[in-house]
Short mmCIF file of C-alpha atoms in Angstrom, two decimals:
data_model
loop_
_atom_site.label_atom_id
_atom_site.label_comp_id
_atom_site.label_asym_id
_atom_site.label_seq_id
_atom_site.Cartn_x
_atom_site.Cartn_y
_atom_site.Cartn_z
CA UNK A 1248 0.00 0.00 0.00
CA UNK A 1249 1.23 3.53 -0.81
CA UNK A 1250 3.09 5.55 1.89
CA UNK A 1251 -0.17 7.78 1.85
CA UNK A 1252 0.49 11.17 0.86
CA UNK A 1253 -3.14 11.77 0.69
CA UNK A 1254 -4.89 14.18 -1.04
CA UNK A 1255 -2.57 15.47 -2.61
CA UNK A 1256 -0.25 -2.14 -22.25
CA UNK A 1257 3.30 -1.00 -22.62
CA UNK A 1258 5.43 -2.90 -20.71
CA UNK A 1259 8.74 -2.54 -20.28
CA UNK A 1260 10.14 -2.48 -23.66
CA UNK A 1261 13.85 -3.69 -24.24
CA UNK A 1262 15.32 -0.23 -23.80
CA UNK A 1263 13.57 -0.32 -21.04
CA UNK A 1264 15.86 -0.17 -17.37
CA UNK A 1265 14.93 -3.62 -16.94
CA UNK A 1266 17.94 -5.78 -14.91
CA UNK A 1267 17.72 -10.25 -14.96
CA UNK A 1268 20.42 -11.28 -12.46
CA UNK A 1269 21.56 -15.04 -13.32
CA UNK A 1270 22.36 -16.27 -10.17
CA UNK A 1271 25.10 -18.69 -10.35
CA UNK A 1272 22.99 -21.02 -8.01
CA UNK A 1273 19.97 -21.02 -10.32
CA UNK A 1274 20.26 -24.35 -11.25
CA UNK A 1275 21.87 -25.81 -8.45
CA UNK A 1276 20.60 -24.35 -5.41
CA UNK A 1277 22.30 -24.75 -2.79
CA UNK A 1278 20.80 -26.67 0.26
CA UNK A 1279 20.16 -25.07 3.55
CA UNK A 1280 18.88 -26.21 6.65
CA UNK A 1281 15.55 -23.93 6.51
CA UNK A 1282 16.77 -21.66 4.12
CA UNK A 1283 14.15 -19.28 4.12
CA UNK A 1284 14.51 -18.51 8.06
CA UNK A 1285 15.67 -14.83 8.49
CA UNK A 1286 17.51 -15.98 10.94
CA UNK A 1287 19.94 -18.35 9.31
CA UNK A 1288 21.23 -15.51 6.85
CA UNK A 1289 24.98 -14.14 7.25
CA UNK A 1290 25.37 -9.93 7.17
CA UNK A 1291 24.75 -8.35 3.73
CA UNK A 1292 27.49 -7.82 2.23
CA UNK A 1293 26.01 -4.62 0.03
CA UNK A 1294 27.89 -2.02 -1.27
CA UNK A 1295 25.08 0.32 -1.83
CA UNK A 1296 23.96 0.68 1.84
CA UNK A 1297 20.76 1.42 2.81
CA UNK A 1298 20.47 4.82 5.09
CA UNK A 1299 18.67 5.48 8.36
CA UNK A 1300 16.07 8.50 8.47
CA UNK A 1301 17.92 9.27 12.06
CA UNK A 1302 15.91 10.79 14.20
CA UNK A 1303 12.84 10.52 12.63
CA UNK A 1304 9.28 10.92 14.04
CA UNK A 1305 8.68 7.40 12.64
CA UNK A 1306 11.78 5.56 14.57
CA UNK A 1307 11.74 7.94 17.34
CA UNK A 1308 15.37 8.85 18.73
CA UNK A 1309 15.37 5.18 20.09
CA UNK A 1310 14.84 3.13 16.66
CA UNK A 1311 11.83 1.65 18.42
CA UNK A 1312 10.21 -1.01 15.89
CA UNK A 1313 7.09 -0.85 18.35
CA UNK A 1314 6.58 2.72 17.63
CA UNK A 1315 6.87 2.88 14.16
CA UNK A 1316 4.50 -0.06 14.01
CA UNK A 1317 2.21 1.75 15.79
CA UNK A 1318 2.54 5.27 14.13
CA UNK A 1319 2.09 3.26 10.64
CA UNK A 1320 -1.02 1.62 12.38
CA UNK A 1321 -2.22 5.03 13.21
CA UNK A 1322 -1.45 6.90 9.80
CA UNK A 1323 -3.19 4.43 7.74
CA UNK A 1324 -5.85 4.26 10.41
CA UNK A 1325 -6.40 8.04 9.96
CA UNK A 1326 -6.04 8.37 6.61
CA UNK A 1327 -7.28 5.64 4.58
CA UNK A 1328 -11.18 6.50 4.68
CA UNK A 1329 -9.77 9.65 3.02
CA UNK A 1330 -7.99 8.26 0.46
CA UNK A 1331 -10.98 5.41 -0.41
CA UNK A 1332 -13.32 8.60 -0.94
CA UNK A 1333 -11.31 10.43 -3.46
CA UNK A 1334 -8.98 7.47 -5.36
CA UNK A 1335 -11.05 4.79 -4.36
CA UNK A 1336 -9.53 1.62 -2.75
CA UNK A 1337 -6.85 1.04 -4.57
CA UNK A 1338 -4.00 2.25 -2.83
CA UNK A 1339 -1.00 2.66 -4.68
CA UNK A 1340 0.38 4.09 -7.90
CA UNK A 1341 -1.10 4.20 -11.39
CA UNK A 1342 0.99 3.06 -14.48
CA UNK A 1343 0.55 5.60 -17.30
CA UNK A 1344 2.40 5.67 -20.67
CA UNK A 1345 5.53 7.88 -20.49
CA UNK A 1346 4.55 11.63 -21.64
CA UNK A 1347 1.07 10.53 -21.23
CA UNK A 1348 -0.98 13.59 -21.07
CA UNK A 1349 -3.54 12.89 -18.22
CA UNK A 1350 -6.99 14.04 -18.02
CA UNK A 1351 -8.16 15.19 -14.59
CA UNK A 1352 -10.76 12.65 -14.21
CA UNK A 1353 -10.59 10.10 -11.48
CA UNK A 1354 -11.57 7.15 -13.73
CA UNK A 1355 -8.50 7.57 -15.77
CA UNK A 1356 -6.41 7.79 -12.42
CA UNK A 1357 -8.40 4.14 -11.19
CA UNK A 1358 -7.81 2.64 -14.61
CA UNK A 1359 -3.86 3.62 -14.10
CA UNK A 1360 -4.25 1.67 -10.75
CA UNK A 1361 -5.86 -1.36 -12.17
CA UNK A 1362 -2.87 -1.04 -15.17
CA UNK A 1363 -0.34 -0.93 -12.04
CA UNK A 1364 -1.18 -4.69 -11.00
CA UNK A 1365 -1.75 -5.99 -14.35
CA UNK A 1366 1.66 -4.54 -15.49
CA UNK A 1367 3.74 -6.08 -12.59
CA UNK A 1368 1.85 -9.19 -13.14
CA UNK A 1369 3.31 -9.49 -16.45
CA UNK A 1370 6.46 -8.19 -15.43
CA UNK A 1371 6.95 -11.12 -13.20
CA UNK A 1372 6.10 -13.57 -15.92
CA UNK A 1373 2.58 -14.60 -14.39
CA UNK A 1374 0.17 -16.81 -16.87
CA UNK A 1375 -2.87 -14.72 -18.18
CA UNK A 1376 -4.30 -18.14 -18.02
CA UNK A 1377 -6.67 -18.96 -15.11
CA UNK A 1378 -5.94 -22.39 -15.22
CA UNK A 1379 -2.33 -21.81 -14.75
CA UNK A 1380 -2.26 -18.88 -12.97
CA UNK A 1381 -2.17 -18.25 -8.83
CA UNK A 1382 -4.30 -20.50 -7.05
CA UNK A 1383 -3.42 -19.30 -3.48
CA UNK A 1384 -1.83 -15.36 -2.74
CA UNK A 1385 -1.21 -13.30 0.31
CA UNK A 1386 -1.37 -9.27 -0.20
CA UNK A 1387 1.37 -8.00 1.79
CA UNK A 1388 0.13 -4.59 3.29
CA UNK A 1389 -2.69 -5.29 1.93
CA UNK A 1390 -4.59 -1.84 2.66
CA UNK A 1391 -8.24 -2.24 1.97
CA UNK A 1392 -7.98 -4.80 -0.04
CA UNK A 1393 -7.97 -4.03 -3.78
CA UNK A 1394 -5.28 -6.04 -5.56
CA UNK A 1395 -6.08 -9.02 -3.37
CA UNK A 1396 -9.72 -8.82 -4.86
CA UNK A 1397 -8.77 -7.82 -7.72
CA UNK A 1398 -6.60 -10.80 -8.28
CA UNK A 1399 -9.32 -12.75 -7.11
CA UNK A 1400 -11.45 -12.29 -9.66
CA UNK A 1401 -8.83 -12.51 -12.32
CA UNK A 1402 -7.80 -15.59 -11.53
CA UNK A 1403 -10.38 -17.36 -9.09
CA UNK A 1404 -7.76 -16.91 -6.54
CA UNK A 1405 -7.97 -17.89 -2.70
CA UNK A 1406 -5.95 -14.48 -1.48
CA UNK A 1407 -5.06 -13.66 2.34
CA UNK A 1408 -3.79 -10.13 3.61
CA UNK A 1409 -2.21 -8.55 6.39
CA UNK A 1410 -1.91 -5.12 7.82
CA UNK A 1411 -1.01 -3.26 10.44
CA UNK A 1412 -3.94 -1.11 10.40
CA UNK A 1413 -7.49 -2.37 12.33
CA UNK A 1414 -9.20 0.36 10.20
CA UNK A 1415 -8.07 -1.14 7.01
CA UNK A 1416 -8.57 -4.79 7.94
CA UNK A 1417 -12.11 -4.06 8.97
CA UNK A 1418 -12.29 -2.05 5.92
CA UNK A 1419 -11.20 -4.63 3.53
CA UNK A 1420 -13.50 -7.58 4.65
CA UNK A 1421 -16.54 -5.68 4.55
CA UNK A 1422 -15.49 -4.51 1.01
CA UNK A 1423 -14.93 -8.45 0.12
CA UNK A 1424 -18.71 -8.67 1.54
CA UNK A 1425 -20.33 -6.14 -0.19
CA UNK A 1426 -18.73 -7.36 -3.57
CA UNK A 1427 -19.18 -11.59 -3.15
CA UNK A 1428 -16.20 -12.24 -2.73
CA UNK A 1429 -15.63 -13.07 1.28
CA UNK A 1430 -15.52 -16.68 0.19
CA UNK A 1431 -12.48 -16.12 -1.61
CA UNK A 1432 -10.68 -13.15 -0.33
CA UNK A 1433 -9.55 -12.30 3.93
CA UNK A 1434 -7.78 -10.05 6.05
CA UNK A 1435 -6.13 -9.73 8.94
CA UNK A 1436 -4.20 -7.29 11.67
CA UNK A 1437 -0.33 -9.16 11.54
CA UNK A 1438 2.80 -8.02 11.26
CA UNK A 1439 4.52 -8.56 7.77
CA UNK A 1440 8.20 -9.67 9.58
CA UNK A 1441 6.15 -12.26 11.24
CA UNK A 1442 3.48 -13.45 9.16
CA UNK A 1443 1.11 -15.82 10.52
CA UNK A 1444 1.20 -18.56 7.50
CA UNK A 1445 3.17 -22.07 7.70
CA UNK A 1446 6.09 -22.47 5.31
CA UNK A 1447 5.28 -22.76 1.56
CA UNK A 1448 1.67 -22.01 1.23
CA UNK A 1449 1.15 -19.38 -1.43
CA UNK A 1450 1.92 -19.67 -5.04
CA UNK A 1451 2.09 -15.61 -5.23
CA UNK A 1452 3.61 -13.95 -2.58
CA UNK A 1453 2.84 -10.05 -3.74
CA UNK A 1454 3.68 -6.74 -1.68
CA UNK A 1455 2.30 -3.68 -3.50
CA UNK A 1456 4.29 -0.47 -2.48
CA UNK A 1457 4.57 -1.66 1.55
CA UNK A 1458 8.49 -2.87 1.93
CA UNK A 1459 8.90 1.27 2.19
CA UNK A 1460 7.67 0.59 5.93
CA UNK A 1461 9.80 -2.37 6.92
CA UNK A 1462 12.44 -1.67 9.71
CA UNK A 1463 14.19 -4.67 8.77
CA UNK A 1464 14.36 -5.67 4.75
CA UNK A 1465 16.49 -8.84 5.30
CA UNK A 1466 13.37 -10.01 7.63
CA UNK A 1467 10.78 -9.15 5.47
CA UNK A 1468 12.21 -10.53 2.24
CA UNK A 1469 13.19 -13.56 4.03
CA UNK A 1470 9.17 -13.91 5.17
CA UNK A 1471 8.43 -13.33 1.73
CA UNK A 1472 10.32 -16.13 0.57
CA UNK A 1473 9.53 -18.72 3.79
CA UNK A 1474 5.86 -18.62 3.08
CA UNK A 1475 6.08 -18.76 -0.70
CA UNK A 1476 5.54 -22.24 -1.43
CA UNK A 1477 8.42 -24.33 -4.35
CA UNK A 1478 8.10 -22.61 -7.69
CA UNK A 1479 6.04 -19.66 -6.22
CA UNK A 1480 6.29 -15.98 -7.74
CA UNK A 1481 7.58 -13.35 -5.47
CA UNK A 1482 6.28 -9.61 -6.63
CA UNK A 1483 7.90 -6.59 -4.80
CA UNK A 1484 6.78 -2.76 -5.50
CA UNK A 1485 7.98 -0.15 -3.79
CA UNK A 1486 10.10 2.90 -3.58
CA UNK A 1487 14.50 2.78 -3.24
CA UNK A 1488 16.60 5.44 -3.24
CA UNK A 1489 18.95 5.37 -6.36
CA UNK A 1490 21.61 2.85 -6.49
CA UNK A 1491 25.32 4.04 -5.24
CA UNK A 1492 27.85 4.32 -7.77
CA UNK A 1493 31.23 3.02 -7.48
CA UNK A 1494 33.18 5.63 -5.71
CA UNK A 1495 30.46 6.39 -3.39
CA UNK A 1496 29.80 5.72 0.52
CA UNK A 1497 26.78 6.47 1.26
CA UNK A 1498 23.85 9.38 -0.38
CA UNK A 1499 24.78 12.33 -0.75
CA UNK A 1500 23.96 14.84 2.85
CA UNK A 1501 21.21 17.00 0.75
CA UNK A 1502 19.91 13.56 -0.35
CA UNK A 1503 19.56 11.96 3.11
CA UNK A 1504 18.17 15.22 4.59
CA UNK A 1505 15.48 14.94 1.63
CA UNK A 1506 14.61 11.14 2.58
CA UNK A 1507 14.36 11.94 6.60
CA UNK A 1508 11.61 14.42 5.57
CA UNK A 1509 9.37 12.18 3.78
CA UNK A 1510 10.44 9.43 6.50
CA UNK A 1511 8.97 12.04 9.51
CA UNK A 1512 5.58 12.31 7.32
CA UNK A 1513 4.88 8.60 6.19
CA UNK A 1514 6.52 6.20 8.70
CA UNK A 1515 9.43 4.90 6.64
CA UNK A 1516 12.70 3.10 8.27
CA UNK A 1517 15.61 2.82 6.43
CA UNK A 1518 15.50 3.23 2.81
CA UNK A 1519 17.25 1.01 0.72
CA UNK A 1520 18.23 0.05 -3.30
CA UNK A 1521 16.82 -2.29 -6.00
CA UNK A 1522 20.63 -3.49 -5.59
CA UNK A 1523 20.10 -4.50 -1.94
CA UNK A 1524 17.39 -6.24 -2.84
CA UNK A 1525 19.13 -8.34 -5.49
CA UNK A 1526 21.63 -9.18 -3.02
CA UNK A 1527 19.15 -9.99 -0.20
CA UNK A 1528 17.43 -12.67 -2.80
CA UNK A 1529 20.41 -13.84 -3.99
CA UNK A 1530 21.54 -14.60 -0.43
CA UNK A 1531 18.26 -17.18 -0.35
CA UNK A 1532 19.29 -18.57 -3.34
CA UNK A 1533 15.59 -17.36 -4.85
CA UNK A 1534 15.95 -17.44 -8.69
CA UNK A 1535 14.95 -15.10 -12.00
CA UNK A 1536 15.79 -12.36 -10.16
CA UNK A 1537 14.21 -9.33 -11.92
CA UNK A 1538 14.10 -5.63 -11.20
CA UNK A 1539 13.11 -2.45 -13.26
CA UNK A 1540 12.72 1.39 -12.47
CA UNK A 1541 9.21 2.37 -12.66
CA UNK A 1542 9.76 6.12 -11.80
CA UNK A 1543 8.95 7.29 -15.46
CA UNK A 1544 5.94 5.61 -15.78
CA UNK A 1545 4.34 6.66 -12.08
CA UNK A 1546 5.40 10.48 -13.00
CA UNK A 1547 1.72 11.62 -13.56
CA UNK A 1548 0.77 9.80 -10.24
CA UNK A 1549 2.00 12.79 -7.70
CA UNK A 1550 0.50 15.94 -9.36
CA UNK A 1551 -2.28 14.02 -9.46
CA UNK A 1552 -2.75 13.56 -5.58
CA UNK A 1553 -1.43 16.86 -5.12
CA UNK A 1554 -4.57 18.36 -7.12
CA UNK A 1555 -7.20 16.25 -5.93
CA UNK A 1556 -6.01 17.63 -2.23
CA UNK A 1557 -6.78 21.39 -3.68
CA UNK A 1558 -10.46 20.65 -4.39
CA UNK A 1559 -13.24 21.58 -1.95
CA UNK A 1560 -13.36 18.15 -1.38
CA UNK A 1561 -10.10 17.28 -0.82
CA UNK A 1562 -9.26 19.98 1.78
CA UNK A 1563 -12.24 19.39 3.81
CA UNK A 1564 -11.39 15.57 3.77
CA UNK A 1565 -8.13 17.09 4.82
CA UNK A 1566 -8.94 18.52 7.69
CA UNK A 1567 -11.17 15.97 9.01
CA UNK A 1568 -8.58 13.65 9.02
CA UNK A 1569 -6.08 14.62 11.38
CA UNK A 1570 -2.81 15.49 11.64
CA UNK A 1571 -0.80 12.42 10.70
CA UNK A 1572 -2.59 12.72 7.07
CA UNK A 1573 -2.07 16.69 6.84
CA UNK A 1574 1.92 16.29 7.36
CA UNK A 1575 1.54 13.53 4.77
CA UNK A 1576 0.29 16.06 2.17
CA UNK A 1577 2.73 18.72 3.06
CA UNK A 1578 5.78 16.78 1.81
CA UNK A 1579 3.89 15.67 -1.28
CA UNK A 1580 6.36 17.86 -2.94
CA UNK A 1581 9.34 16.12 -2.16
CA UNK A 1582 8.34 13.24 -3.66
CA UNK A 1583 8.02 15.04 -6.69
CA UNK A 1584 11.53 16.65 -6.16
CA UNK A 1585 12.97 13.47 -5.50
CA UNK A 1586 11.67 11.19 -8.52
CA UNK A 1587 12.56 14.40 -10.66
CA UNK A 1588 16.11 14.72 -9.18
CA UNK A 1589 16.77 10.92 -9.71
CA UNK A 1590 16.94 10.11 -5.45
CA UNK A 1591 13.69 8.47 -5.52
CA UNK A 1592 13.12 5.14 -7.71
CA UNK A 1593 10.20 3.75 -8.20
CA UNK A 1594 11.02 0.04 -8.29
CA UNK A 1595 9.42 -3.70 -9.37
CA UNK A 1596 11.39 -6.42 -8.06
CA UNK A 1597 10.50 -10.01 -9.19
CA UNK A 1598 12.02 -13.62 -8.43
CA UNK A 1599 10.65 -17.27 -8.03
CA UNK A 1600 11.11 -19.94 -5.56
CA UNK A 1601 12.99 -22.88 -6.64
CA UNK A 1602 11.14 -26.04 -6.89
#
């Protein structure tokens, strides 16, 4: 689910920024004793490091997992009745061509959305076939529900989803009622570092635009993986700061001190590259590693939010909301600034489990 700011078929072609890592171990994986338990993997050995938004409202000056948990609970809590009024319940960004010219009208906005799922579907080499496509999924932040029913209905799907958020849970379910699906779709309050699934049960393990929150990537990829069942699709969307070049330590200071003021306004941890991720999946031996930028093909998605926030409606929405939501429109900006000034990536990250 988006880092709400609120209120504020093309795919990737071969000159595209599209990256297949051929993992030496592809064919021959190498056998672990539980290899998909976080806590059997060895440090990262990543050159381009991920930074820490120090001293951010969402960490607090003590790093405190609990309390960012809870002020991502809280935001989403706040803020997602808001964003279901004006962009519906689909809670991420849309795909739109690059140069698109974009009308104003939400139902080219939703349609973007709907594009967004059906693009990284693709991407990760899923079968438009319902016979051979996903069987059983589980919607990583989930928020209210819409790829999981979406997905549903594609595919006749059995999908599961967690959040943090009781609003959105609720939310979600109730949506899954009103449209027939509650026999096929469910959600839950549960922590995506400690997912409450056995090993191996889903055949598409997919996590729309929520690894932004996660204190602790190598956890959350390695949950990702653990309760993807053998031969399962992995699907990752989400923002990364740009990837480090050669020479270079860490971000650059004006860079960081951009990143620490979206951090304050949406609840994000560290922030990390599509390069960390590679090496995070490559450390479980997880195989067709895939990644591509996105950023030019979300670009309309920000100005977007940013004008539905200036209507009547969206200011009065606004200001019902509470505070959490108002600070997340005020740095709506940035993100703007930072896709524009090549900090912020966009990012679809795909791999499969070995069999």
């Amino acid at each position: 689910m988006i880092a709400i700011p609120i209120m504020t078929s093309m795919l990737l072609s071969s000159t595209s920024q599209t990256q297949i890592f051929h993992n030496n171990r592809t064919s021959h994986p190498i056998p672990h004793l539980h290899p998909y338990r976080t806590t059997c993997l060895s440090p990262l050995p990543c050159r381009p490091r991920s930074i820490r938004c120090v001293g951010s409202t969402a960490v607090a000056n003590t790093g405190s997992t609990r309390e960012l948990k809870q002020g991502i609970a809280e935001l989403y809590d706040e803020s997602s009745a808001v964003w279901e009024d004006i962009w519906g319940d689909h809670m991420h960004h849309g795909f739109y061509d690059p140069d698109e010219v974009v009308s104003g009208s939400d139902s080219d906005h939703r349609a973007a959305q709907f594009r967004m799922i059906e693009e990284a579907l693709s991407f990760a080499g899923v079968s438009e076939d319902p016979e051979k496509g996903p069987k059983t999924v589980v919607d990583v932040g989930c928020g209210i529900g819409g790829s999981s029913r979406y997905i549903a209905r594609k595919f006749g799907a059995k999908c599961q989803g967690i959040t943090l958020s009781p609003f959105q849970a609720e939310r979600a379910n109730a949506l899954a009622e009103t449209e027939g699906l509650a026999d096929k779709v469910s959600f839950q309050v549960a922590d995506a570092l400690e997912q409450p699934f056995p090993d191996g049960q889903f055949d598409l393990v997919w996590s729309m635009e929520s690894g932004e929150h996660m204190p602790d990537k190598r956890k959350f990829v390695g949950e990702l993986a653990r309760v993807a069942a053998p031969g399962a699709t992995i699907v990752i969307v989400t923002w990364c700061h740009r990837v480090l070049g050669p020479s270079e330590e860490s971000l650059q200071p004006w860079e960081m001190k951009h990143l620490k003021k979206i951090c304050d306004a949406y609840y994000l941890p560290d922030w990390c590259s599509t390069a960390d991720y590679v090496n995070l999946l490559e450390s479980l031996s997880l195989q067709d590693i895939k990644t591509a930028d996105w950023s030019q093909y979300v670009a309309p998605f920000w100005p977007a939010v940013i004008r539905s926030a200036l209507t009547w409606k969206g200011l009065t929405s606004l200001l019902r909301s509470g505070m959490k939501t108002i600070r997340g429109a005020l740095v709506m900006p940035l993100m703007i600034e930072g896709y524009k000034k090549g900090l912020i990536k966009f990012a679809i990250i795909t791999c499969r489990k070995p069999e």
